[in-house]
mmCIF file of C-alpha atoms in Angstrom:
data_model
loop_
_atom_site.group_PDB
_atom_site.id
_atom_site.type_symbol
_atom_site.label_atom_id
_atom_site.label_comp_id
_atom_site.label_asym_id
_atom_site.label_seq_id
_atom_site.Cartn_x
_atom_site.Cartn_y
_atom_site.Cartn_z
ATOM 1 C CA MET A 1 73.093 49.911 82.503
ATOM 2 C CA THR A 2 71.782 47.278 84.832
ATOM 3 C CA SER A 3 68.543 47.700 86.691
ATOM 4 C CA THR A 4 68.348 47.558 90.471
ATOM 5 C CA ILE A 5 67.259 44.273 91.889
ATOM 6 C CA ALA A 6 63.956 44.505 93.818
ATOM 7 C CA LEU A 7 63.804 43.051 97.308
ATOM 8 C CA ASP A 8 60.498 42.147 98.959
ATOM 9 C CA LEU A 9 61.050 43.152 102.546
ATOM 10 C CA THR A 10 57.586 41.692 103.527
ATOM 11 C CA ALA A 11 58.469 38.224 102.393
ATOM 12 C CA ASP A 12 59.351 35.396 104.755
ATOM 13 C CA VAL A 13 62.676 36.360 106.187
ATOM 14 C CA ALA A 14 64.341 33.160 105.247
ATOM 15 C CA GLU A 15 63.232 33.724 101.565
ATOM 16 C CA LEU A 16 64.590 37.242 101.864
ATOM 17 C CA THR A 17 68.006 35.760 102.997
ATOM 18 C CA ALA A 18 67.983 33.652 99.838
ATOM 19 C CA ALA A 19 67.354 36.678 97.691
ATOM 20 C CA LEU A 20 70.274 38.399 99.319
ATOM 21 C CA ILE A 21 72.544 35.395 98.786
ATOM 22 C CA ASP A 22 71.627 35.323 95.140
ATOM 23 C CA ILE A 23 73.291 38.765 94.725
ATOM 24 C CA ASN A 24 76.934 38.127 94.652
ATOM 25 C CA SER A 25 78.610 40.533 97.057
ATOM 26 C CA VAL A 26 82.196 39.250 97.484
ATOM 27 C CA SER A 27 84.261 42.114 99.145
ATOM 28 C CA GLY A 28 84.793 44.807 96.491
ATOM 29 C CA ASN A 29 81.655 43.748 94.587
ATOM 30 C CA GLU A 30 78.941 44.965 96.968
ATOM 31 C CA THR A 31 77.431 47.682 94.749
ATOM 32 C CA ALA A 32 74.599 45.674 93.255
ATOM 33 C CA LEU A 33 73.473 44.526 96.755
ATOM 34 C CA ALA A 34 73.923 47.985 98.242
ATOM 35 C CA ASP A 35 71.686 49.466 95.348
ATOM 36 C CA ALA A 36 69.070 46.793 96.116
ATOM 37 C CA VAL A 37 69.193 47.569 99.873
ATOM 38 C CA GLU A 38 69.040 51.340 99.395
ATOM 39 C CA HIS A 39 66.158 51.105 96.938
ATOM 40 C CA ALA A 40 64.204 48.906 99.395
ATOM 41 C CA LEU A 41 64.937 51.214 102.390
ATOM 42 C CA ARG A 42 63.927 54.387 100.458
ATOM 43 C CA THR A 43 60.388 53.011 99.972
ATOM 44 C CA LEU A 44 59.913 53.181 103.734
ATOM 45 C CA PRO A 45 58.733 56.633 104.659
ATOM 46 C CA HIS A 46 59.384 56.286 108.422
ATOM 47 C CA LEU A 47 63.084 56.024 107.835
ATOM 48 C CA GLU A 48 65.763 58.628 107.092
ATOM 49 C CA VAL A 49 68.369 57.064 104.660
ATOM 50 C CA VAL A 50 71.928 58.185 104.044
ATOM 51 C CA ARG A 51 74.339 56.429 101.633
ATOM 52 C CA ASP A 52 78.145 56.643 101.672
ATOM 53 C CA GLY A 53 79.753 54.578 98.884
ATOM 54 C CA ASP A 54 78.298 51.052 99.399
ATOM 55 C CA ALA A 55 77.356 51.673 103.067
ATOM 56 C CA MET A 56 74.206 53.274 104.328
ATOM 57 C CA VAL A 57 72.421 54.286 107.528
ATOM 58 C CA ALA A 58 68.606 54.232 107.924
ATOM 59 C CA ARG A 59 67.078 55.746 111.164
ATOM 60 C CA THR A 60 63.804 56.258 112.751
ATOM 61 C CA GLN A 61 63.263 59.665 114.326
ATOM 62 C CA LEU A 62 60.567 59.172 116.903
ATOM 63 C CA GLY A 63 62.053 60.911 119.858
ATOM 64 C CA ARG A 64 62.259 57.775 121.936
ATOM 65 C CA ALA A 65 64.285 57.776 125.203
ATOM 66 C CA GLU A 66 66.728 55.154 123.954
ATOM 67 C CA ARG A 67 68.337 54.525 120.487
ATOM 68 C CA VAL A 68 69.530 51.069 119.415
ATOM 69 C CA ILE A 69 71.887 50.395 116.548
ATOM 70 C CA LEU A 70 71.366 47.191 114.446
ATOM 71 C CA ALA A 71 74.465 46.664 112.191
ATOM 72 C CA GLY A 72 75.542 44.176 109.464
ATOM 73 C CA HIS A 73 77.946 43.869 106.675
ATOM 74 C CA LEU A 74 76.902 43.286 103.089
ATOM 75 C CA ASP A 75 80.073 41.576 101.764
ATOM 76 C CA THR A 76 81.129 37.993 101.876
ATOM 77 C CA VAL A 77 84.346 36.152 101.496
ATOM 78 C CA PRO A 78 85.195 34.767 98.006
ATOM 79 C CA LEU A 79 83.116 31.884 96.541
ATOM 80 C CA PRO A 80 84.220 28.363 97.106
ATOM 81 C CA SER A 81 86.818 26.991 94.493
ATOM 82 C CA VAL A 82 85.860 23.317 95.104
ATOM 83 C CA ALA A 83 83.423 21.890 92.516
ATOM 84 C CA GLY A 84 80.188 20.840 93.921
ATOM 85 C CA SER A 85 80.298 23.209 96.905
ATOM 86 C CA ARG A 86 76.959 24.366 98.123
ATOM 87 C CA GLY A 87 78.150 27.375 100.072
ATOM 88 C CA THR A 88 78.113 29.412 96.901
ATOM 89 C CA VAL A 89 75.937 31.720 94.744
ATOM 90 C CA PRO A 90 73.092 31.294 93.889
ATOM 91 C CA SER A 91 71.489 30.000 97.044
ATOM 92 C CA GLU A 92 70.074 26.388 97.348
ATOM 93 C CA TRP A 93 67.432 24.941 99.607
ATOM 94 C CA ASP A 94 67.789 21.464 101.136
ATOM 95 C CA GLY A 95 64.475 20.972 102.901
ATOM 96 C CA SER A 96 64.326 23.795 105.461
ATOM 97 C CA VAL A 97 68.119 24.462 105.389
ATOM 98 C CA LEU A 98 69.389 27.327 103.179
ATOM 99 C CA TYR A 99 72.814 26.935 101.530
ATOM 100 C CA GLY A 100 74.953 29.605 99.959
ATOM 101 C CA ARG A 101 77.772 32.099 100.439
ATOM 102 C CA GLY A 102 76.875 34.392 103.276
ATOM 103 C CA ALA A 103 74.041 32.249 104.646
ATOM 104 C CA THR A 104 75.580 32.597 108.106
ATOM 105 C CA ASP A 105 78.109 35.328 107.583
ATOM 106 C CA MET A 106 75.861 37.278 107.403
ATOM 107 C CA LYS A 107 73.030 37.605 105.074
ATOM 108 C CA GLY A 108 70.662 35.966 107.513
ATOM 109 C CA GLY A 109 71.373 38.801 109.883
ATOM 110 C CA VAL A 110 71.053 41.366 107.213
ATOM 111 C CA ALA A 111 67.644 39.957 106.160
ATOM 112 C CA VAL A 112 66.554 40.312 109.789
ATOM 113 C CA GLN A 113 67.638 43.920 109.732
ATOM 114 C CA LEU A 114 65.616 44.626 106.585
ATOM 115 C CA ALA A 115 62.645 42.809 107.809
ATOM 116 C CA LEU A 116 62.572 44.867 111.029
ATOM 117 C CA ALA A 117 63.195 48.068 109.146
ATOM 118 C CA ALA A 118 60.093 47.408 107.075
ATOM 119 C CA GLU A 119 57.821 46.169 109.799
ATOM 120 C CA LEU A 120 58.672 48.312 112.801
ATOM 121 C CA THR A 121 57.219 51.693 111.902
ATOM 122 C CA ALA A 122 56.844 52.764 115.520
ATOM 123 C CA PRO A 123 59.147 50.731 117.834
ATOM 124 C CA GLY A 124 59.499 51.355 121.464
ATOM 125 C CA ARG A 125 63.114 52.334 120.874
ATOM 126 C CA ASP A 126 64.440 54.515 118.071
ATOM 127 C CA VAL A 127 66.434 52.171 115.780
ATOM 128 C CA THR A 128 69.384 52.905 113.478
ATOM 129 C CA TYR A 129 70.006 50.318 110.843
ATOM 130 C CA VAL A 130 73.548 50.152 109.548
ATOM 131 C CA PHE A 131 74.661 48.236 106.339
ATOM 132 C CA TYR A 132 78.272 48.420 105.268
ATOM 133 C CA ASP A 133 80.823 47.112 102.820
ATOM 134 C CA HIS A 134 84.344 45.665 103.091
ATOM 135 C CA GLU A 135 84.149 43.917 106.379
ATOM 136 C CA GLU A 136 85.906 40.639 105.264
ATOM 137 C CA VAL A 137 89.115 42.467 104.104
ATOM 138 C CA GLU A 138 91.712 44.724 105.707
ATOM 139 C CA ALA A 139 90.403 47.191 108.315
ATOM 140 C CA SER A 140 91.546 50.251 106.209
ATOM 141 C CA LEU A 141 88.791 49.474 103.700
ATOM 142 C CA SER A 142 85.927 48.998 106.175
ATOM 143 C CA GLY A 143 82.751 50.711 105.185
ATOM 144 C CA LEU A 144 81.736 50.957 108.903
ATOM 145 C CA GLY A 145 85.116 52.668 109.532
ATOM 146 C CA ARG A 146 84.289 55.056 106.659
ATOM 147 C CA LEU A 147 80.855 55.921 108.210
ATOM 148 C CA VAL A 148 82.547 56.612 111.504
ATOM 149 C CA ARG A 149 84.803 59.108 109.808
ATOM 150 C CA ASN A 150 82.322 60.731 107.495
ATOM 151 C CA HIS A 151 78.995 60.575 109.468
ATOM 152 C CA PRO A 152 79.770 60.044 113.164
ATOM 153 C CA GLN A 153 76.484 61.875 114.127
ATOM 154 C CA LEU A 154 74.451 59.058 112.349
ATOM 155 C CA LEU A 155 76.117 56.419 114.565
ATOM 156 C CA GLN A 156 75.171 57.871 117.987
ATOM 157 C CA GLY A 157 73.273 55.444 120.148
ATOM 158 C CA ASP A 158 72.870 53.918 123.562
ATOM 159 C CA PHE A 159 73.408 50.228 122.592
ATOM 160 C CA ALA A 160 74.456 48.250 119.403
ATOM 161 C CA ILE A 161 73.776 44.908 118.240
ATOM 162 C CA LEU A 162 76.011 43.388 115.442
ATOM 163 C CA LEU A 163 73.949 40.540 113.699
ATOM 164 C CA GLU A 164 76.914 38.292 113.252
ATOM 165 C CA PRO A 165 76.129 34.563 113.560
ATOM 166 C CA THR A 166 75.908 33.463 117.246
ATOM 167 C CA ASP A 167 73.448 30.598 117.058
ATOM 168 C CA GLY A 168 70.841 32.871 118.633
ATOM 169 C CA THR A 169 72.860 33.538 121.831
ATOM 170 C CA VAL A 170 74.187 36.885 122.883
ATOM 171 C CA GLU A 171 78.007 36.904 122.608
ATOM 172 C CA GLY A 172 79.548 39.892 124.501
ATOM 173 C CA GLY A 173 82.445 41.956 123.314
ATOM 174 C CA CYS A 174 85.242 40.238 121.328
ATOM 175 C CA ASN A 175 88.896 39.269 121.504
ATOM 176 C CA GLY A 176 91.460 41.677 119.911
ATOM 177 C CA THR A 177 93.724 40.444 117.175
ATOM 178 C CA ALA A 178 97.231 41.285 116.217
ATOM 179 C CA ARG A 179 99.712 40.058 113.605
ATOM 180 C CA PHE A 180 103.526 39.911 113.938
ATOM 181 C CA GLU A 181 106.514 38.910 111.977
ATOM 182 C CA ALA A 182 109.382 37.332 113.860
ATOM 183 C CA SER A 183 112.676 37.016 111.821
ATOM 184 C CA THR A 184 115.905 35.063 111.903
ATOM 185 C CA VAL A 185 119.057 35.929 109.993
ATOM 186 C CA GLY A 186 121.597 33.436 108.730
ATOM 187 C CA GLN A 187 124.293 33.238 106.088
ATOM 188 C CA ALA A 188 123.839 32.193 102.590
ATOM 189 C CA ALA A 189 126.006 29.369 101.190
ATOM 190 C CA HIS A 190 125.888 26.640 98.548
ATOM 191 C CA SER A 191 124.001 23.638 99.929
ATOM 192 C CA ALA A 192 126.844 21.376 99.013
ATOM 193 C CA ARG A 193 129.016 23.361 101.393
ATOM 194 C CA ALA A 194 126.442 23.935 104.029
ATOM 195 C CA TRP A 195 129.118 24.423 106.749
ATOM 196 C CA MET A 196 130.129 27.685 105.142
ATOM 197 C CA GLY A 197 126.640 29.231 105.926
ATOM 198 C CA VAL A 198 124.031 29.523 108.700
ATOM 199 C CA ASN A 199 120.641 28.112 107.996
ATOM 200 C CA ALA A 200 118.017 30.701 108.955
ATOM 201 C CA ILE A 201 115.155 28.293 108.566
ATOM 202 C CA HIS A 202 116.688 25.922 111.079
ATOM 203 C CA ALA A 203 117.171 28.924 113.449
ATOM 204 C CA ALA A 204 113.421 29.542 113.274
ATOM 205 C CA ALA A 205 112.843 26.239 115.021
ATOM 206 C CA ASP A 206 113.324 27.903 118.417
ATOM 207 C CA ILE A 207 110.550 30.461 117.599
ATOM 208 C CA LEU A 208 108.178 27.738 116.547
ATOM 209 C CA GLY A 209 109.112 25.755 119.746
ATOM 210 C CA ARG A 210 108.298 28.682 121.942
ATOM 211 C CA LEU A 211 104.865 29.090 120.205
ATOM 212 C CA ARG A 212 104.184 25.409 120.314
ATOM 213 C CA ASP A 213 104.897 25.226 124.069
ATOM 214 C CA HIS A 214 103.023 28.361 124.866
ATOM 215 C CA GLU A 215 99.976 27.866 127.093
ATOM 216 C CA PRO A 216 97.197 30.258 125.985
ATOM 217 C CA ALA A 217 95.416 32.034 128.810
ATOM 218 C CA THR A 218 91.694 32.125 129.597
ATOM 219 C CA VAL A 219 90.936 35.592 130.916
ATOM 220 C CA THR A 220 87.699 36.523 132.766
ATOM 221 C CA VAL A 221 86.477 39.986 131.632
ATOM 222 C CA ASP A 222 83.174 41.310 133.088
ATOM 223 C CA GLY A 223 82.065 37.840 133.952
ATOM 224 C CA LEU A 224 82.789 36.193 130.536
ATOM 225 C CA GLU A 225 85.772 33.849 129.973
ATOM 226 C CA TYR A 226 87.844 34.802 126.895
ATOM 227 C CA ARG A 227 90.123 32.145 125.580
ATOM 228 C CA GLU A 228 93.254 33.456 123.946
ATOM 229 C CA SER A 229 95.351 31.921 121.215
ATOM 230 C CA LEU A 230 98.785 32.533 119.843
ATOM 231 C CA ASN A 231 99.966 30.699 116.672
ATOM 232 C CA ALA A 232 102.318 30.723 113.798
ATOM 233 C CA VAL A 233 100.221 31.118 110.654
ATOM 234 C CA LYS A 234 102.798 31.392 107.888
ATOM 235 C CA ILE A 235 106.457 30.918 107.384
ATOM 236 C CA ASN A 236 108.560 32.417 104.554
ATOM 237 C CA GLY A 237 112.221 31.662 103.788
ATOM 238 C CA GLY A 238 114.666 30.301 101.262
ATOM 239 C CA THR A 239 115.671 31.370 97.770
ATOM 240 C CA ALA A 240 116.544 28.147 95.851
ATOM 241 C CA GLY A 241 116.894 24.474 96.264
ATOM 242 C CA ASN A 242 120.707 24.614 96.378
ATOM 243 C CA VAL A 243 121.164 27.665 98.649
ATOM 244 C CA ILE A 244 121.328 27.714 102.449
ATOM 245 C CA PRO A 245 118.667 30.345 103.439
ATOM 246 C CA ASP A 246 119.964 33.538 104.933
ATOM 247 C CA SER A 247 116.631 34.816 106.300
ATOM 248 C CA THR A 248 113.258 33.471 107.533
ATOM 249 C CA THR A 249 110.158 35.171 108.652
ATOM 250 C CA VAL A 250 107.379 33.600 110.828
ATOM 251 C CA GLU A 251 104.022 35.212 110.704
ATOM 252 C CA ILE A 252 102.143 35.042 114.049
ATOM 253 C CA ASN A 253 98.542 35.825 114.958
ATOM 254 C CA TYR A 254 97.605 36.643 118.580
ATOM 255 C CA ARG A 255 94.033 36.685 119.595
ATOM 256 C CA PHE A 256 94.037 38.466 122.886
ATOM 257 C CA ALA A 257 91.321 39.058 125.601
ATOM 258 C CA PRO A 258 89.682 42.484 125.687
ATOM 259 C CA ASP A 259 91.404 43.294 129.034
ATOM 260 C CA LYS A 260 94.535 44.029 126.881
ATOM 261 C CA THR A 261 95.428 46.813 124.433
ATOM 262 C CA PRO A 262 97.252 46.062 121.165
ATOM 263 C CA GLU A 263 100.360 47.601 122.915
ATOM 264 C CA ASP A 264 99.921 45.128 125.827
ATOM 265 C CA ALA A 265 99.682 42.272 123.218
ATOM 266 C CA GLU A 266 102.800 43.427 121.471
ATOM 267 C CA LEU A 267 104.731 43.540 124.694
ATOM 268 C CA TYR A 268 103.513 40.058 125.519
ATOM 269 C CA VAL A 269 104.690 38.570 122.279
ATOM 270 C CA ARG A 270 108.035 40.440 122.432
ATOM 271 C CA ASN A 271 108.691 38.987 125.887
ATOM 272 C CA LEU A 272 107.799 35.478 124.735
ATOM 273 C CA LEU A 273 110.135 35.834 121.700
ATOM 274 C CA ASP A 274 112.901 37.744 123.411
ATOM 275 C CA GLY A 275 116.098 37.666 121.389
ATOM 276 C CA TYR A 276 114.373 37.838 118.064
ATOM 277 C CA THR A 277 113.388 40.721 115.774
ATOM 278 C CA VAL A 278 109.647 41.098 116.099
ATOM 279 C CA VAL A 279 107.532 43.601 114.029
ATOM 280 C CA ARG A 280 103.793 44.205 114.647
ATOM 281 C CA THR A 281 102.188 44.377 111.135
ATOM 282 C CA ASP A 282 98.537 44.838 112.140
ATOM 283 C CA ALA A 283 96.303 45.092 115.214
ATOM 284 C CA ALA A 284 92.712 45.685 116.229
ATOM 285 C CA ALA A 285 91.518 46.249 119.824
ATOM 286 C CA GLY A 286 88.988 43.944 121.319
ATOM 287 C CA ALA A 287 85.876 45.028 123.083
ATOM 288 C CA ARG A 288 84.746 44.468 126.646
ATOM 289 C CA PRO A 289 81.277 42.880 126.961
ATOM 290 C CA GLY A 290 79.515 45.865 128.370
ATOM 291 C CA LEU A 291 76.712 43.575 129.657
ATOM 292 C CA ASN A 292 76.338 45.666 132.800
ATOM 293 C CA HIS A 293 74.864 48.484 130.721
ATOM 294 C CA PRO A 294 71.083 48.688 131.337
ATOM 295 C CA ALA A 295 70.112 48.239 127.613
ATOM 296 C CA ALA A 296 72.596 45.334 127.273
ATOM 297 C CA ALA A 297 71.307 43.658 130.437
ATOM 298 C CA ASP A 298 67.710 44.127 129.359
ATOM 299 C CA PHE A 299 68.436 42.529 125.972
ATOM 300 C CA VAL A 300 70.240 39.582 127.509
ATOM 301 C CA ALA A 301 67.256 38.976 129.818
ATOM 302 C CA ALA A 302 64.847 39.184 126.852
ATOM 303 C CA VAL A 303 66.788 36.584 124.895
ATOM 304 C CA GLY A 304 66.971 34.308 127.912
ATOM 305 C CA ALA A 305 70.109 32.327 127.170
ATOM 306 C CA GLU A 306 73.307 32.598 129.064
ATOM 307 C CA PRO A 307 75.649 35.113 127.227
ATOM 308 C CA LYS A 308 78.964 33.829 125.901
ATOM 309 C CA PRO A 309 82.246 35.518 124.989
ATOM 310 C CA LYS A 310 83.079 36.228 121.252
ATOM 311 C CA TYR A 311 86.449 34.681 120.518
ATOM 312 C CA GLY A 312 86.933 36.205 117.102
ATOM 313 C CA TRP A 313 87.131 39.874 116.299
ATOM 314 C CA THR A 314 84.007 41.708 115.085
ATOM 315 C CA ASP A 315 82.912 45.279 114.574
ATOM 316 C CA VAL A 316 81.484 45.473 118.115
ATOM 317 C CA ALA A 317 85.071 46.791 118.736
ATOM 318 C CA ARG A 318 84.334 49.833 116.587
ATOM 319 C CA PHE A 319 81.263 50.586 118.533
ATOM 320 C CA SER A 320 83.123 50.098 121.807
ATOM 321 C CA GLU A 321 85.676 52.734 120.657
ATOM 322 C CA LEU A 322 82.720 55.100 120.162
ATOM 323 C CA GLY A 323 81.635 54.515 123.692
ATOM 324 C CA ILE A 324 78.593 52.427 122.670
ATOM 325 C CA PRO A 325 78.149 49.093 124.473
ATOM 326 C CA ALA A 326 77.772 46.438 121.807
ATOM 327 C CA VAL A 327 77.022 42.618 121.541
ATOM 328 C CA ASN A 328 76.806 40.092 118.818
ATOM 329 C CA PHE A 329 73.507 38.349 118.251
ATOM 330 C CA GLY A 330 72.448 36.642 114.872
ATOM 331 C CA PRO A 331 71.248 33.534 113.229
ATOM 332 C CA GLY A 332 73.438 30.683 112.171
ATOM 333 C CA ASP A 333 76.519 28.829 113.564
ATOM 334 C CA ALA A 334 79.707 30.891 113.307
ATOM 335 C CA LEU A 335 81.671 27.679 112.753
ATOM 336 C CA LEU A 336 80.100 27.356 109.199
ATOM 337 C CA ALA A 337 81.042 30.806 108.193
ATOM 338 C CA HIS A 338 83.367 30.856 105.135
ATOM 339 C CA THR A 339 83.083 27.153 104.648
ATOM 340 C CA ASP A 340 82.313 25.345 101.377
ATOM 341 C CA ASN A 341 78.945 24.130 102.789
ATOM 342 C CA GLU A 342 77.881 27.325 104.492
ATOM 343 C CA HIS A 343 74.185 27.054 105.541
ATOM 344 C CA VAL A 344 71.590 28.236 107.981
ATOM 345 C CA PRO A 345 68.275 26.741 109.011
ATOM 346 C CA ALA A 346 65.279 28.854 108.118
ATOM 347 C CA GLU A 347 63.901 28.579 111.580
ATOM 348 C CA ALA A 348 67.044 30.055 113.101
ATOM 349 C CA ILE A 349 66.553 33.257 111.004
ATOM 350 C CA ARG A 350 62.884 33.403 111.938
ATOM 351 C CA GLU A 351 63.666 32.984 115.605
ATOM 352 C CA CYS A 352 66.264 35.773 115.559
ATOM 353 C CA LEU A 353 63.764 38.068 113.894
ATOM 354 C CA ALA A 354 61.104 37.207 116.474
ATOM 355 C CA ALA A 355 63.422 37.854 119.469
ATOM 356 C CA LEU A 356 64.504 41.259 118.136
ATOM 357 C CA ARG A 357 60.924 42.183 117.210
ATOM 358 C CA ARG A 358 59.611 41.504 120.774
ATOM 359 C CA TRP A 359 62.530 43.413 122.362
ATOM 360 C CA LEU A 360 62.366 46.462 120.101
ATOM 361 C CA ALA A 361 58.624 46.786 120.245
ATOM 362 C CA ASP A 362 58.529 47.043 124.074
#
């Protein structure tokens, strides 16, 4: 039986981030980190803590007029397979820059949550801290989704902040995402007598051409400009080197602005690929920015920087479905997430902590 790893929540928040990185928590392997986080939170008498699997909720109960949710996922994508990569486990310091898997996505943000949970015994707003598993995999496994199903009363709030990496700038809402399969059908034949068959891979050229020539839209939603993208991401077809292929499937990913529903997105793709069989295999709705909500507007003003749109999908969409305005705000550059040299400056983590501390204390 392994012992629970002790986390010092009073340590420098950058050093706390390093300690979190040192606990391997690739999706499906979050238990050791969840145990450490739970153990640390249960030492804080001002918080009520509830655990569900490898997800947990810790809340103040001060009777404040407003409740804010701070949320972050514990899991990471798999470790790099390239020898010599620094975005791995354990962490590594290079001067004041911290390298390691999850440095930006999103153990820096989780460290900020934990530091605030320990420090703010009497914040000006009630705070709910949410830590969850299985964010980096299919939506059906999401620990946040499980909390929504099993403990919806614990996720009530006026405003939510997801500590995904945003380089310290508020990013409102998020694009939706949908995946599709577009298929072509041919007729198999021996490749030496190709004229006897119909090549399904060649027939897919028209699908690829339509996608290549498609001009992605930029859609303004509540004052933020969301850039869409529609791309082929995988192609499958063929059975052998001497057989004319009789079927081909093109996988397509559509990142659509939050003014559209998944059904709107599906209709759009079907119209673009009219004449072909199109099947939607997965979809997640986006989230409008919600920056006109008083709590969101107050937070944006406190941060000071001009808010930006979130092009990728994040769990702000889950909070949006619950009727809770939500934004992304966390340390680190999102462009470094999942990379072989994933890293975050120590000062970026400290600045994020300071900004949230000031705002929550008011």
